Rosetta silent file (secondary structure, phi, psi, omega in degrees, C-alpha in Angstrom):
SEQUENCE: XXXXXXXXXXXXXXXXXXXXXXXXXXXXXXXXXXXXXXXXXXXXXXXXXXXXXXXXXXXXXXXXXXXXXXXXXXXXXXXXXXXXXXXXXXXXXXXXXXXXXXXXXXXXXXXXXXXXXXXXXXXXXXXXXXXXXXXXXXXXXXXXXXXXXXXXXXXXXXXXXXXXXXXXXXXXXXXXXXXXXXXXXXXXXXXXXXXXXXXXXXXXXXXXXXXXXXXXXXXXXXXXXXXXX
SCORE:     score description
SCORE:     0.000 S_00000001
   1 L     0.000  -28.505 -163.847  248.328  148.233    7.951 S_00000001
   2 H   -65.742  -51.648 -155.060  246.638  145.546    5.891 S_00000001
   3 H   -93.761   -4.045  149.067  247.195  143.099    8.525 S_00000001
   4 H   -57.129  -50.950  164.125  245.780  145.575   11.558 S_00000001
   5 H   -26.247  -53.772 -167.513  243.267  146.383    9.567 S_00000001
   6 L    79.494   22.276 -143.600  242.091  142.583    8.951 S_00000001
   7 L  -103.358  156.405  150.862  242.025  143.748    5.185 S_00000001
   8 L   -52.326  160.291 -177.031  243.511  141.105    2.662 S_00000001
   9 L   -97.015  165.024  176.035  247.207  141.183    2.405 S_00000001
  10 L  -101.816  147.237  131.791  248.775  142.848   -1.170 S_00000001
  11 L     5.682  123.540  157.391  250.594  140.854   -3.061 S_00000001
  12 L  -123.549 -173.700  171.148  254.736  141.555   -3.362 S_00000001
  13 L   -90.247   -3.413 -178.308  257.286  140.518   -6.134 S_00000001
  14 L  -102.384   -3.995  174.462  258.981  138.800   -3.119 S_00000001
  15 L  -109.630  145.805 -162.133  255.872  136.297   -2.155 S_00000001
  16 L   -76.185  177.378  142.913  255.359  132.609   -2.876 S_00000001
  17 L   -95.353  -47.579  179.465  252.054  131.433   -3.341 S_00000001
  18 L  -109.950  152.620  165.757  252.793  128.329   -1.172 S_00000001
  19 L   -58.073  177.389  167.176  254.947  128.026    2.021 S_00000001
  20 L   -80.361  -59.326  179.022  258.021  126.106    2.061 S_00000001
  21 L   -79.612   33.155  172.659  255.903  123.638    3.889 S_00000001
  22 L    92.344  -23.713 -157.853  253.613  123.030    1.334 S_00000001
  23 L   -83.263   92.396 -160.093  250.707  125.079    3.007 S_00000001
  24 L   -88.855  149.125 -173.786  249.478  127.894    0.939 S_00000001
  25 L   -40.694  144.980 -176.088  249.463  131.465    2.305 S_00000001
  26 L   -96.481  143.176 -164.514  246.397  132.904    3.296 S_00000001
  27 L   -51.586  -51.928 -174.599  245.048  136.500    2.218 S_00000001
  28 L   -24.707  -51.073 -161.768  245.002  137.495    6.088 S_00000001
  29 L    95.350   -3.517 -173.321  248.577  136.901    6.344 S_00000001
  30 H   -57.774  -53.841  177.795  248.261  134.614    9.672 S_00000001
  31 H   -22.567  -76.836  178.355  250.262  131.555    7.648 S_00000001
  32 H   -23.647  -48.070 -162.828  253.072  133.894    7.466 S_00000001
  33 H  -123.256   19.448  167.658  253.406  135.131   10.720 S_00000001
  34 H  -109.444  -42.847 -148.796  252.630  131.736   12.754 S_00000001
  35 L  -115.817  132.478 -176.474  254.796  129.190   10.736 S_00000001
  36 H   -29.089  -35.190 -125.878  258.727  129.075   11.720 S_00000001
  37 H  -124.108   -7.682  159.647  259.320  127.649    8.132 S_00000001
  38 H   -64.295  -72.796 -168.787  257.653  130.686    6.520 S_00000001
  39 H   -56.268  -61.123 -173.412  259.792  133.177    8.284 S_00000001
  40 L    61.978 -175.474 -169.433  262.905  132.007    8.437 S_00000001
  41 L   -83.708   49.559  132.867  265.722  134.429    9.604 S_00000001
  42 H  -125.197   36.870  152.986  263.620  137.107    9.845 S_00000001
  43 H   -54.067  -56.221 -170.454  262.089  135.652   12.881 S_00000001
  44 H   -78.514  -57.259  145.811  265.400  136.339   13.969 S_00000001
  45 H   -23.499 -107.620 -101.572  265.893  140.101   12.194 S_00000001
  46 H   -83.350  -81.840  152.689  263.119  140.931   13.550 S_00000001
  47 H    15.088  -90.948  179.039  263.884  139.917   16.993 S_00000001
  48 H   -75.237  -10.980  172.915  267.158  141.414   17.216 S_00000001
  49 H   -54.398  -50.297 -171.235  265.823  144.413   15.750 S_00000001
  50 H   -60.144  -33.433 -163.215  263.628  144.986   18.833 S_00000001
  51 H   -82.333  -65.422 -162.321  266.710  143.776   21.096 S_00000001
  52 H   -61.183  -20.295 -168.771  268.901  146.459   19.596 S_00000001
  53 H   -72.082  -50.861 -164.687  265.922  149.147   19.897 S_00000001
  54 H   -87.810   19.823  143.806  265.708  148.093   23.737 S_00000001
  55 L   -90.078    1.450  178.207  269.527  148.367   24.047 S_00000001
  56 H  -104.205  -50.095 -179.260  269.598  152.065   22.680 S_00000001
  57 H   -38.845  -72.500 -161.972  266.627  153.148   25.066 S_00000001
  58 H   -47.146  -71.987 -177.236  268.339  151.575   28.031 S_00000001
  59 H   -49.580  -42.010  167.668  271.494  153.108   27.222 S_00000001
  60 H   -63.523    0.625  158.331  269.603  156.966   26.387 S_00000001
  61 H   -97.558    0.545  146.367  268.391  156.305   29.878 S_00000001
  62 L    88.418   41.435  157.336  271.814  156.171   31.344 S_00000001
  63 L  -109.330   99.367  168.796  271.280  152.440   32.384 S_00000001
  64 L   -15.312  144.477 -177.285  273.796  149.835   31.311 S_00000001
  65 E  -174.238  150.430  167.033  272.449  146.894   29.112 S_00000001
  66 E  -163.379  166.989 -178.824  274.321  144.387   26.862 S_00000001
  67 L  -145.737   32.252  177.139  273.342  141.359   25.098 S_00000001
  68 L   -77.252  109.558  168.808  276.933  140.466   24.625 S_00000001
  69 L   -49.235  -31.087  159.143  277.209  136.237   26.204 S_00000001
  70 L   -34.788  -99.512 -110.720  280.109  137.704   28.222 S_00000001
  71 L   -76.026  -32.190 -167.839  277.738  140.037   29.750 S_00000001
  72 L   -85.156  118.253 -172.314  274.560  137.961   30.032 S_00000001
  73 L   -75.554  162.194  162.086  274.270  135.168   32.527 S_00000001
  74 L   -93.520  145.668  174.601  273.705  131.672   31.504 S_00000001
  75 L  -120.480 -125.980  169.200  271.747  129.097   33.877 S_00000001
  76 H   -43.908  124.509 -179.447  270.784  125.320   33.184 S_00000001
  77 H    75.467    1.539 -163.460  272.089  123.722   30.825 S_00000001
  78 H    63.908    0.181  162.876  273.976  127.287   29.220 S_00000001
  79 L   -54.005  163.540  176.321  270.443  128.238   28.414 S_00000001
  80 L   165.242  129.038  178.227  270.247  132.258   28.503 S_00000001
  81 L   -28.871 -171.232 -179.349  268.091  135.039   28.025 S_00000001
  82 L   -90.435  -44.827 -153.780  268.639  138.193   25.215 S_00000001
  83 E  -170.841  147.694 -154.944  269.804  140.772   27.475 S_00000001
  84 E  -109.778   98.659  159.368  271.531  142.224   30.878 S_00000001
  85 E   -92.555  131.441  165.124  270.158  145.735   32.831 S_00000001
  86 E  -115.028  109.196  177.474  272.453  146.854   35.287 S_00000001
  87 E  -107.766  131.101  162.136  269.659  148.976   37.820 S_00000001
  88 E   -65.682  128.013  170.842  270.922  151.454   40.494 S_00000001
  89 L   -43.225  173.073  148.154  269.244  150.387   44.182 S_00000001
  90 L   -54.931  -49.089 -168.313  267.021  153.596   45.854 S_00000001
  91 L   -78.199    5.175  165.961  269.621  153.685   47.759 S_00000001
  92 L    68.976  -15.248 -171.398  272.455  154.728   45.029 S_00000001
  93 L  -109.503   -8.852  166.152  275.130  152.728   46.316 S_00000001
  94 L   -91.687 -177.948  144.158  274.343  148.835   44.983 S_00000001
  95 E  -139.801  123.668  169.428  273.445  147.814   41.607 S_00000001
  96 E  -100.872  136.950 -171.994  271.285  144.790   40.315 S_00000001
  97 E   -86.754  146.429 -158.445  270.946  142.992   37.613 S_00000001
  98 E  -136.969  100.425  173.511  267.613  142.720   35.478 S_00000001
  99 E  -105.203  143.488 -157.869  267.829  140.085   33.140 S_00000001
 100 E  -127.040  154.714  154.329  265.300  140.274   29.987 S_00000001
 101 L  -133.207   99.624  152.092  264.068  138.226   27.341 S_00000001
 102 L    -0.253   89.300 -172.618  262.539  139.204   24.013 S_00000001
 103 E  -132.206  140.419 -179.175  259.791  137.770   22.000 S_00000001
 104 E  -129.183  126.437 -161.872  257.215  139.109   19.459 S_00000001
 105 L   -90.601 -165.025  150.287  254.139  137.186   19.750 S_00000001
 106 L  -157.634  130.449 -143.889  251.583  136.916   17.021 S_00000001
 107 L  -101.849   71.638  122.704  247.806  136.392   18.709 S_00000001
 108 L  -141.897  155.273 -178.683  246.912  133.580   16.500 S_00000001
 109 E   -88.159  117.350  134.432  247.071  129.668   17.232 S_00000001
 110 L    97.584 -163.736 -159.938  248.700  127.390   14.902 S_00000001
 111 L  -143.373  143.670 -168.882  248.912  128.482   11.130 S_00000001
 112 L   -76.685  128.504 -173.248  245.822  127.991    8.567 S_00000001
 113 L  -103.119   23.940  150.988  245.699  125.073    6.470 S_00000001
 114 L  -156.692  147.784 -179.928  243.773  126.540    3.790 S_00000001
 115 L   -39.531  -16.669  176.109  243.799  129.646    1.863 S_00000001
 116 L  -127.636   29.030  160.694  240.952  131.097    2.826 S_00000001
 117 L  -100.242 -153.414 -148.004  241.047  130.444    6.832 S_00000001
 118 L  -156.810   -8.090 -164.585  241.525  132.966    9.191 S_00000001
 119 L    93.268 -175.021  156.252  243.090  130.836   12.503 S_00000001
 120 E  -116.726  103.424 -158.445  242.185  130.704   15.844 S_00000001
 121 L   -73.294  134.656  160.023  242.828  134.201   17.460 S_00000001
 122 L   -80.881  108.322  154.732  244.202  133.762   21.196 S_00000001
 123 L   -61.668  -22.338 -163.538  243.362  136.670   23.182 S_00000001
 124 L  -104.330    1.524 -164.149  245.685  135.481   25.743 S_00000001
 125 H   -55.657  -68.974 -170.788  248.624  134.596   23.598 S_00000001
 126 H   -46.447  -22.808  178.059  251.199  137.587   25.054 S_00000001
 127 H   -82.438  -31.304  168.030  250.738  136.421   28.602 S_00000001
 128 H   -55.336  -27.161  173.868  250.912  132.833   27.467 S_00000001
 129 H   -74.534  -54.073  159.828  254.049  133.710   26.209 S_00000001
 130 H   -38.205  -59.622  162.244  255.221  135.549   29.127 S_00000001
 131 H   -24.734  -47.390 -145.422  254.107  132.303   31.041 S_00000001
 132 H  -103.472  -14.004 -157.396  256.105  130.073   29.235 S_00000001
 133 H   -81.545  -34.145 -173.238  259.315  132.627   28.745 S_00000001
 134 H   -64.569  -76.150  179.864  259.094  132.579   33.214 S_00000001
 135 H   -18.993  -54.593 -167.225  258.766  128.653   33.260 S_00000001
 136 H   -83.644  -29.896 -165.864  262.208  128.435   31.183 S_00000001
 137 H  -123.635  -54.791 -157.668  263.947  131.000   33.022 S_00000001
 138 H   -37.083  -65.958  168.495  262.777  132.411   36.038 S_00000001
 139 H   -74.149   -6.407  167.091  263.719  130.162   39.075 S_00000001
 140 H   -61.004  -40.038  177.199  266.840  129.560   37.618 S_00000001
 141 H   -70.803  -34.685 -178.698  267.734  133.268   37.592 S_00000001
 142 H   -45.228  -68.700  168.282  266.104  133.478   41.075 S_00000001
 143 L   -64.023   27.274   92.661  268.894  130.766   42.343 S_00000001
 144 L   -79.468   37.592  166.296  271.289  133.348   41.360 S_00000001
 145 L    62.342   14.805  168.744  270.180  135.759   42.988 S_00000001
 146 L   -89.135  134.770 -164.208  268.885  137.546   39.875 S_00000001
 147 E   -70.013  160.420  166.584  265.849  139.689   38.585 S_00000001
 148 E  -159.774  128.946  170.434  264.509  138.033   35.399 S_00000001
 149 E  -137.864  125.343  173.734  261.443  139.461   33.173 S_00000001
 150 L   -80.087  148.436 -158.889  260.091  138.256   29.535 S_00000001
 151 L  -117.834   97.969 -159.228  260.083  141.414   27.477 S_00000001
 152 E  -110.135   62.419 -169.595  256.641  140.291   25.601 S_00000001
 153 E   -93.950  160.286  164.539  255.411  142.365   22.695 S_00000001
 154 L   -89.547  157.660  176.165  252.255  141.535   19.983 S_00000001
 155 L   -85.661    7.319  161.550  252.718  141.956   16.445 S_00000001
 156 L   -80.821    1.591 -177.437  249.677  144.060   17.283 S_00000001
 157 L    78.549  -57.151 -135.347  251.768  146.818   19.298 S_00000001
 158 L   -73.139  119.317 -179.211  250.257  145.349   22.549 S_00000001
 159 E   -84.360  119.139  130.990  253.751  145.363   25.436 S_00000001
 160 L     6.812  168.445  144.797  253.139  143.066   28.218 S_00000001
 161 L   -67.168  -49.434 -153.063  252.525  144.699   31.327 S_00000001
 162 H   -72.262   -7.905 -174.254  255.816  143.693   33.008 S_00000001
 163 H  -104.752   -9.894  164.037  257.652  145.064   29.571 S_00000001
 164 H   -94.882   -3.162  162.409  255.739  148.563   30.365 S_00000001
 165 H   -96.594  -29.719  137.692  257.078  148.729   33.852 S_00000001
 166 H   -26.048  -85.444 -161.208  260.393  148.060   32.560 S_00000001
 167 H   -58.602  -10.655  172.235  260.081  150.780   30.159 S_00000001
 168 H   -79.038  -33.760 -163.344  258.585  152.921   33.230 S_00000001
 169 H   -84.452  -50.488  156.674  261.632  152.266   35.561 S_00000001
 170 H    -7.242  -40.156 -169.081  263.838  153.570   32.354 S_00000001
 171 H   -84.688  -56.724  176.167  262.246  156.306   32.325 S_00000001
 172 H   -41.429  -13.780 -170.409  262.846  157.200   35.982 S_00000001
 173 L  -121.122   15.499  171.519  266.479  156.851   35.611 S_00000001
 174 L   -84.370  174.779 -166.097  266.407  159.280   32.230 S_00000001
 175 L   -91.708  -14.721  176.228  268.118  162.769   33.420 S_00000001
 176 L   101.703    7.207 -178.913  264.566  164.807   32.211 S_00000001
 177 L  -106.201  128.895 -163.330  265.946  166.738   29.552 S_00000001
 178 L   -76.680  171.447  168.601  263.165  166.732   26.542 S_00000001
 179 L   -97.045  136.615 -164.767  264.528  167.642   23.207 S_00000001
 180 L   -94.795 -176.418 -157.696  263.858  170.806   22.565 S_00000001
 181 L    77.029   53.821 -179.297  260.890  172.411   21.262 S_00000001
 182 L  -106.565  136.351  171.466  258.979  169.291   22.213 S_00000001
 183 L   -97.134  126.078 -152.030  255.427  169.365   22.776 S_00000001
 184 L  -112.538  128.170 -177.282  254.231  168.456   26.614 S_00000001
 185 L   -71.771  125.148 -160.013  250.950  167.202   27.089 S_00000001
 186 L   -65.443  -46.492  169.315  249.355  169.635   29.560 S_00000001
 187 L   -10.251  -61.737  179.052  247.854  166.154   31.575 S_00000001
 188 L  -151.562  132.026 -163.854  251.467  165.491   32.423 S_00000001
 189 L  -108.541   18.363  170.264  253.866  167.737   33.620 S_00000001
 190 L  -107.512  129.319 -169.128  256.351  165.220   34.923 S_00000001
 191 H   -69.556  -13.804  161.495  259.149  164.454   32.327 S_00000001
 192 H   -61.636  -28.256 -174.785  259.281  160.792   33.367 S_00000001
 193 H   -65.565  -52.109 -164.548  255.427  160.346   31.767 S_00000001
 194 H   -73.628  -52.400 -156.193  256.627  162.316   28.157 S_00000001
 195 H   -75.059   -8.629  171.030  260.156  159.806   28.198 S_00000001
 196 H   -78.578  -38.514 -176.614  257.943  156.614   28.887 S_00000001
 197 H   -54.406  -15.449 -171.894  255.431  157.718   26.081 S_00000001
 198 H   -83.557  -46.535  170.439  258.624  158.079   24.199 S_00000001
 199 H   -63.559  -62.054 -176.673  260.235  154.793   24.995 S_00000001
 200 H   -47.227  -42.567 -159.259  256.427  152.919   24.256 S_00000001
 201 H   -77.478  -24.349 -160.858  256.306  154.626   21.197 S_00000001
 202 H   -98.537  -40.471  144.025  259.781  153.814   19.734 S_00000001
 203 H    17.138  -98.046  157.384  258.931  150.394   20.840 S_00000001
 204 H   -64.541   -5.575  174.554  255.923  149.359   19.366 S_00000001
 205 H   -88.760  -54.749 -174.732  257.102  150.946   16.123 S_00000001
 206 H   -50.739  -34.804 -171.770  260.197  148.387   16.062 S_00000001
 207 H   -72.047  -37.554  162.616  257.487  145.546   16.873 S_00000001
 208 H   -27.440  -54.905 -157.202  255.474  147.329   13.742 S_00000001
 209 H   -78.861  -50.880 -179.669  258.544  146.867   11.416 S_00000001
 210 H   -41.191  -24.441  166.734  259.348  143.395   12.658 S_00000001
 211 H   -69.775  -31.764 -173.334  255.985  142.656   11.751 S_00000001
 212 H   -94.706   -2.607  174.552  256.134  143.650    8.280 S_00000001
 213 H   -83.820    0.687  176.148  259.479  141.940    7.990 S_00000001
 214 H  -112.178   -4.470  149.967  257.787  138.285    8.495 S_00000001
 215 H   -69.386  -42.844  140.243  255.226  139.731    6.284 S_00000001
 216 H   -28.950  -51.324  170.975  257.264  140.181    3.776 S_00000001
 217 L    84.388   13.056 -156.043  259.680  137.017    4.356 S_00000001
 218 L  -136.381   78.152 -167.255  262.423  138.480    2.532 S_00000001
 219 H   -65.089  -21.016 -169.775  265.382  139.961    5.207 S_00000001
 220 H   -43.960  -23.973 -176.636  267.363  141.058    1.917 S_00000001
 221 H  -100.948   16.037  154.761  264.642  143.548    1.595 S_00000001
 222 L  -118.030 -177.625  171.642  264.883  145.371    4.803 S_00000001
 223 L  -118.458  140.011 -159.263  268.611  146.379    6.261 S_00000001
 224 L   -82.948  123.408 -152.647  269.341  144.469    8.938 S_00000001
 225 L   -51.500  164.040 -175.924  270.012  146.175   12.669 S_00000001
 226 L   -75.559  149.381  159.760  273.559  146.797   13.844 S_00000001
 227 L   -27.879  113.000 -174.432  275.076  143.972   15.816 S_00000001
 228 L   -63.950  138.118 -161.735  273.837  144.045   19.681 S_00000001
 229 L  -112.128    0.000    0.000  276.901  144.969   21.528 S_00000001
């Protein structure tokens, strides 16, 4: 909340003063959550947390998804994306594959080199990101005939566009039955609208925790997501 907020960060019993790379953390918390060498593997917890969140969605929307190397293709070089969508045509009788890849951005450039800076805030970082995730992948998947989309969130909650039309075509393929007693927004009275608010929501909470797990730095002190299958 601290670090929505723009509020100093508190203190834990699990934080340095200084980085590993000599550089010491900053009140803000930007140090933390720009440099690799901060983080450490819970760049990568954090990550796969989000990858396992958008492999439970997919499946409660009765779409296929794995992030299994079997399942995922590789292109140049054996590079390859996070994850595999198997999407039904209009027409019910193909299916195509939608391959995604997964990143949690954090909207400042470079990491502060003194305790009391602040960055440089990007406004533009998640699309830059998107940008760069398309460059590495895109026409490769393309010459295999394959859909490919970067799955882009901020450590701000903010989704991409192209990762909220994902989470819209999800929705379209859920079967419509709410849990019940659930309360329906009178505004919209089509049950694809309540399961995308539902999908955004569980969403941006996993990019929320992944956030506080590179604030912290410490994965021992969260529990770490089940294995992506």
């Amino acid at each position: 909340m601290s670090l929505y907020l723009g509020l100093p960060i508190p203190p834990t019993v699990y934080q340095a003063l200084t980085c590993t790379c000599g550089v010491p953390f900053d009140a803000a918390g930007h140090h933390r959550m720009s440099c690799p060498r901060a983080n450490g593997s819970t760049l990568i917890r954090g990550h796969d947390r989000l990858l396992c969140s958008l492999l439970d969605l997919a499946r409660s929307c009765n779409v296929g998804a794995s992030s299994s190397p079997h399942a995922v293709p590789s292109h140049t070089g054996q590079k390859r994306a996070d994850l595999v969508f198997t999407l039904v045509t209009k027409s019910g009788n193909q299916s195509k594959q939608l391959v995604g890849d997964v990143s949690i951005r954090h909207p400042v450039l470079g990491a502060p080199r003194a305790a009391d800076a602040v960055g440089t805030w990007l406004p533009t970082s998640v699309e830059d990101r998107y940008k760069a995730k398309n460059s590495k992948h895109a026409r490769a998947y393309e010459a295999k005939d394959l859909l490919f989309t970067p799955l882009v969130a901020s450590t701000y909650g903010v989704l991409h566009p192209e990762f909220l039309r994902l989470l819209w075509i999800l929705a379209g393929e859920h079967d419509g039955d709410l849990e019940p007693g659930e309360v329906r927004e009178i505004a919209h009275t089509d049950p694809r609208h309540h399961v995308f608010f539902k999908l955004r929501a569980r969403v941006t909470a996993t990019a929320a925790y992944a956030t506080a797990m590179r604030l912290v730095g410490v994965p021992g002190a969260v529990h770490p997501p089940p294995r992506p299958r």
